[in-house]
Amino acid sequence: MHAEWPVYENPWVDVLMADVELGDGTRFDHHIVRTRNAASCVVTRVRDGREEVLLLWRHRFAIDKWVWEIPSGLIEEGEDPAETARREVEEETGWRVAEVTPLLAFHPVGGMLRAEYRLFRARDAEYVGEPTEQNEAEKVAWVPLSEVPGLIDSGQIATAASLVGLLRVLAEQK
């Protein structure tokens, strides 16, 4: 990359133009979308002998689709990503997790989006009240983890952080 300059900037998303040169010498301008980094958390518990995961049912207007998602949010400047994950769980669901452990980090669209998503896992949670974030979800539910593959197959779990986090947790069960 030879140079990069802003096309559009605001507190949530920036559009940049980059002067890029490939290995074969081909040179062109390429758009990059930059967002703040995010943190998400897969929260599980065992109840009546079965493992459940805490999910939010919400409408995502950008894709015009109702989906189940894990709690997620943007990392505030100077905030520890693990604290973001804990904060988002409580704000979005009304459940508090005491400790989170890192699962992995990933870049959702490496060819165009400059953002890193940090995924965490929490086991067990304490209900502390209604979610404080308004309009985050139509409902919050503990869903049997065994139902997650079917929800993925039917398109009801379709966003990157939720897919990556839930598939990682399912893979660890094998």
mmCIF file of C-alpha atoms in Angstrom:
data_model
loop_
_atom_site.group_PDB
_atom_site.id
_atom_site.type_symbol
_atom_site.label_atom_id
_atom_site.label_comp_id
_atom_site.label_asym_id
_atom_site.label_seq_id
_atom_site.Cartn_x
_atom_site.Cartn_y
_atom_site.Cartn_z
ATOM 1 C CA MET A 1 0.000 0.000 0.000
ATOM 2 C CA HIS A 2 1.536 3.296 -1.104
ATOM 3 C CA ALA A 3 -0.898 5.734 0.463
ATOM 4 C CA GLU A 4 -4.255 5.982 2.195
ATOM 5 C CA TRP A 5 -6.645 8.933 2.606
ATOM 6 C CA PRO A 6 -10.125 9.484 4.062
ATOM 7 C CA VAL A 7 -13.177 9.759 1.842
ATOM 8 C CA TYR A 8 -15.728 9.940 4.675
ATOM 9 C CA GLU A 9 -15.292 9.897 8.467
ATOM 10 C CA ASN A 10 -17.603 9.866 11.491
ATOM 11 C CA PRO A 11 -17.447 8.412 15.043
ATOM 12 C CA TRP A 12 -18.704 4.955 13.931
ATOM 13 C CA VAL A 13 -17.378 4.271 10.450
ATOM 14 C CA ASP A 14 -14.771 5.678 8.078
ATOM 15 C CA VAL A 15 -14.420 5.091 4.361
ATOM 16 C CA LEU A 16 -10.843 5.280 3.138
ATOM 17 C CA MET A 17 -9.206 5.076 -0.278
ATOM 18 C CA ALA A 18 -5.906 3.242 -0.585
ATOM 19 C CA ASP A 19 -3.346 3.282 -3.371
ATOM 20 C CA VAL A 20 -2.502 -0.432 -3.601
ATOM 21 C CA GLU A 21 0.098 -2.310 -5.623
ATOM 22 C CA LEU A 22 -0.111 -6.085 -6.081
ATOM 23 C CA GLY A 23 2.870 -8.423 -6.306
ATOM 24 C CA ASP A 24 2.741 -8.428 -10.128
ATOM 25 C CA GLY A 25 2.972 -4.620 -10.255
ATOM 26 C CA THR A 26 -0.750 -3.979 -10.875
ATOM 27 C CA ARG A 27 -1.681 -0.735 -9.111
ATOM 28 C CA PHE A 28 -5.181 0.524 -8.296
ATOM 29 C CA ASP A 29 -7.311 2.451 -5.801
ATOM 30 C CA HIS A 30 -9.198 0.311 -3.291
ATOM 31 C CA HIS A 31 -11.875 1.240 -0.747
ATOM 32 C CA ILE A 32 -11.412 0.319 2.917
ATOM 33 C CA VAL A 33 -14.130 0.601 5.545
ATOM 34 C CA ARG A 34 -12.799 1.145 9.064
ATOM 35 C CA THR A 35 -14.880 0.659 12.205
ATOM 36 C CA ARG A 36 -14.027 0.525 15.876
ATOM 37 C CA ASN A 37 -13.064 -2.903 17.119
ATOM 38 C CA ALA A 38 -15.747 -4.988 18.810
ATOM 39 C CA ALA A 39 -16.049 -7.614 21.514
ATOM 40 C CA SER A 40 -18.603 -10.414 21.780
ATOM 41 C CA CYS A 41 -19.330 -13.094 24.326
ATOM 42 C CA VAL A 42 -20.722 -16.620 24.123
ATOM 43 C CA VAL A 43 -22.431 -17.180 27.479
ATOM 44 C CA THR A 44 -23.348 -20.746 28.357
ATOM 45 C CA ARG A 45 -24.830 -22.515 31.346
ATOM 46 C CA VAL A 46 -25.904 -26.023 32.198
ATOM 47 C CA ARG A 47 -29.525 -26.319 33.302
ATOM 48 C CA ASP A 48 -31.411 -29.554 33.892
ATOM 49 C CA GLY A 49 -28.482 -31.469 32.424
ATOM 50 C CA ARG A 50 -28.347 -29.620 29.092
ATOM 51 C CA GLU A 51 -26.074 -26.830 27.955
ATOM 52 C CA GLU A 52 -27.753 -23.577 26.923
ATOM 53 C CA VAL A 53 -26.462 -20.407 25.284
ATOM 54 C CA LEU A 54 -27.684 -16.853 25.926
ATOM 55 C CA LEU A 55 -28.949 -15.276 22.684
ATOM 56 C CA LEU A 56 -30.735 -12.126 21.546
ATOM 57 C CA TRP A 57 -33.468 -12.154 18.882
ATOM 58 C CA ARG A 58 -33.167 -8.953 16.877
ATOM 59 C CA HIS A 59 -33.898 -7.410 13.518
ATOM 60 C CA ARG A 60 -30.850 -6.300 11.560
ATOM 61 C CA PHE A 61 -32.125 -3.688 9.138
ATOM 62 C CA ALA A 62 -28.908 -3.607 7.061
ATOM 63 C CA ILE A 63 -29.647 -7.173 5.933
ATOM 64 C CA ASP A 64 -33.426 -6.953 6.612
ATOM 65 C CA LYS A 65 -33.401 -10.133 8.626
ATOM 66 C CA TRP A 66 -34.418 -11.385 12.074
ATOM 67 C CA VAL A 67 -31.520 -13.279 13.645
ATOM 68 C CA TRP A 68 -30.263 -14.775 16.898
ATOM 69 C CA GLU A 69 -27.013 -13.202 18.078
ATOM 70 C CA ILE A 70 -24.601 -13.373 20.972
ATOM 71 C CA PRO A 71 -24.115 -10.148 22.984
ATOM 72 C CA SER A 72 -21.677 -7.822 21.185
ATOM 73 C CA GLY A 73 -20.596 -4.221 21.101
ATOM 74 C CA LEU A 74 -17.966 -1.706 20.134
ATOM 75 C CA ILE A 75 -14.907 -1.358 22.313
ATOM 76 C CA GLU A 76 -14.763 2.123 23.833
ATOM 77 C CA GLU A 77 -11.479 4.028 23.610
ATOM 78 C CA GLY A 78 -9.136 2.741 26.301
ATOM 79 C CA GLU A 79 -11.514 -0.051 27.333
ATOM 80 C CA ASP A 80 -10.225 -3.576 27.848
ATOM 81 C CA PRO A 81 -11.966 -5.901 25.330
ATOM 82 C CA ALA A 82 -12.837 -8.383 28.099
ATOM 83 C CA GLU A 83 -14.588 -5.587 29.996
ATOM 84 C CA THR A 84 -16.478 -4.661 26.810
ATOM 85 C CA ALA A 85 -17.697 -8.250 26.531
ATOM 86 C CA ARG A 86 -18.867 -8.307 30.177
ATOM 87 C CA ARG A 87 -20.516 -4.881 29.856
ATOM 88 C CA GLU A 88 -22.345 -5.777 26.658
ATOM 89 C CA VAL A 89 -23.710 -9.022 28.122
ATOM 90 C CA GLU A 90 -25.268 -7.132 31.023
ATOM 91 C CA GLU A 91 -26.489 -4.094 29.052
ATOM 92 C CA GLU A 92 -28.064 -6.157 26.269
ATOM 93 C CA THR A 93 -29.441 -9.116 28.242
ATOM 94 C CA GLY A 94 -29.827 -8.221 31.919
ATOM 95 C CA TRP A 95 -27.530 -11.128 32.852
ATOM 96 C CA ARG A 96 -24.152 -10.503 34.534
ATOM 97 C CA VAL A 97 -21.081 -12.645 33.974
ATOM 98 C CA ALA A 98 -18.272 -12.579 36.500
ATOM 99 C CA GLU A 99 -15.431 -13.805 34.336
ATOM 100 C CA VAL A 100 -14.785 -14.135 30.622
ATOM 101 C CA THR A 101 -12.037 -16.085 28.899
ATOM 102 C CA PRO A 102 -10.703 -15.320 25.417
ATOM 103 C CA LEU A 103 -11.896 -17.578 22.595
ATOM 104 C CA LEU A 104 -10.256 -15.936 19.564
ATOM 105 C CA ALA A 105 -9.914 -12.774 17.514
ATOM 106 C CA PHE A 106 -10.850 -12.403 13.847
ATOM 107 C CA HIS A 107 -11.293 -9.901 11.023
ATOM 108 C CA PRO A 108 -14.805 -10.326 9.564
ATOM 109 C CA VAL A 109 -14.061 -9.106 6.013
ATOM 110 C CA GLY A 110 -10.293 -9.001 5.531
ATOM 111 C CA GLY A 111 -10.387 -7.662 1.984
ATOM 112 C CA MET A 112 -12.293 -4.486 2.731
ATOM 113 C CA LEU A 113 -13.147 -4.007 6.435
ATOM 114 C CA ARG A 114 -10.493 -2.891 8.889
ATOM 115 C CA ALA A 115 -11.830 -4.075 12.239
ATOM 116 C CA GLU A 116 -10.922 -6.741 14.731
ATOM 117 C CA TYR A 117 -13.554 -8.703 16.628
ATOM 118 C CA ARG A 118 -12.550 -10.247 19.951
ATOM 119 C CA LEU A 119 -14.593 -13.219 21.109
ATOM 120 C CA PHE A 120 -14.903 -14.320 24.714
ATOM 121 C CA ARG A 121 -16.626 -17.132 26.574
ATOM 122 C CA ALA A 122 -18.415 -17.036 29.908
ATOM 123 C CA ARG A 123 -19.862 -19.935 31.831
ATOM 124 C CA ASP A 124 -22.868 -19.155 33.980
ATOM 125 C CA ALA A 125 -24.486 -15.807 34.578
ATOM 126 C CA GLU A 126 -26.555 -14.098 37.235
ATOM 127 C CA TYR A 127 -29.831 -12.373 36.338
ATOM 128 C CA VAL A 128 -29.668 -8.756 37.553
ATOM 129 C CA GLY A 129 -32.733 -7.219 35.867
ATOM 130 C CA GLU A 130 -34.083 -5.997 32.578
ATOM 131 C CA PRO A 131 -31.557 -5.024 29.902
ATOM 132 C CA THR A 132 -30.470 -1.398 30.159
ATOM 133 C CA GLU A 133 -29.904 -1.038 26.409
ATOM 134 C CA GLN A 134 -33.235 -0.150 24.838
ATOM 135 C CA ASN A 135 -34.139 -1.510 21.408
ATOM 136 C CA GLU A 136 -31.240 -3.994 21.358
ATOM 137 C CA ALA A 137 -33.413 -7.094 21.086
ATOM 138 C CA GLU A 138 -36.995 -8.222 20.730
ATOM 139 C CA LYS A 139 -36.266 -10.990 23.227
ATOM 140 C CA VAL A 140 -33.449 -12.556 25.213
ATOM 141 C CA ALA A 141 -33.457 -16.325 25.653
ATOM 142 C CA TRP A 142 -31.433 -19.285 26.844
ATOM 143 C CA VAL A 143 -31.398 -21.597 23.825
ATOM 144 C CA PRO A 144 -30.225 -25.230 24.001
ATOM 145 C CA LEU A 145 -26.752 -25.383 22.465
ATOM 146 C CA SER A 146 -27.859 -28.540 20.646
ATOM 147 C CA GLU A 147 -30.317 -26.383 18.626
ATOM 148 C CA VAL A 148 -27.611 -24.000 17.356
ATOM 149 C CA PRO A 149 -26.630 -26.050 14.251
ATOM 150 C CA GLY A 150 -30.268 -26.076 13.110
ATOM 151 C CA LEU A 151 -30.561 -22.323 13.691
ATOM 152 C CA ILE A 152 -27.432 -21.814 11.589
ATOM 153 C CA ASP A 153 -28.745 -24.092 8.822
ATOM 154 C CA SER A 154 -32.053 -22.195 8.726
ATOM 155 C CA GLY A 155 -30.293 -18.792 8.545
ATOM 156 C CA GLN A 156 -31.518 -17.683 11.973
ATOM 157 C CA ILE A 157 -27.920 -17.331 13.135
ATOM 158 C CA ALA A 158 -26.241 -15.456 10.303
ATOM 159 C CA THR A 159 -23.915 -12.706 11.549
ATOM 160 C CA ALA A 160 -20.144 -13.125 11.718
ATOM 161 C CA ALA A 161 -19.368 -12.808 15.431
ATOM 162 C CA SER A 162 -22.244 -15.073 16.417
ATOM 163 C CA LEU A 163 -21.354 -17.705 13.820
ATOM 164 C CA VAL A 164 -17.658 -17.712 14.665
ATOM 165 C CA GLY A 165 -18.195 -17.777 18.428
ATOM 166 C CA LEU A 166 -20.906 -20.412 18.450
ATOM 167 C CA LEU A 167 -19.125 -22.663 15.955
ATOM 168 C CA ARG A 168 -15.954 -22.444 18.073
ATOM 169 C CA VAL A 169 -17.862 -23.479 21.202
ATOM 170 C CA LEU A 170 -19.532 -26.339 19.325
ATOM 171 C CA ALA A 171 -16.148 -27.489 17.964
ATOM 172 C CA GLU A 172 -14.732 -27.590 21.498
ATOM 173 C CA GLN A 173 -17.438 -30.111 22.433
ATOM 174 C CA LYS A 174 -16.082 -32.688 19.958
#
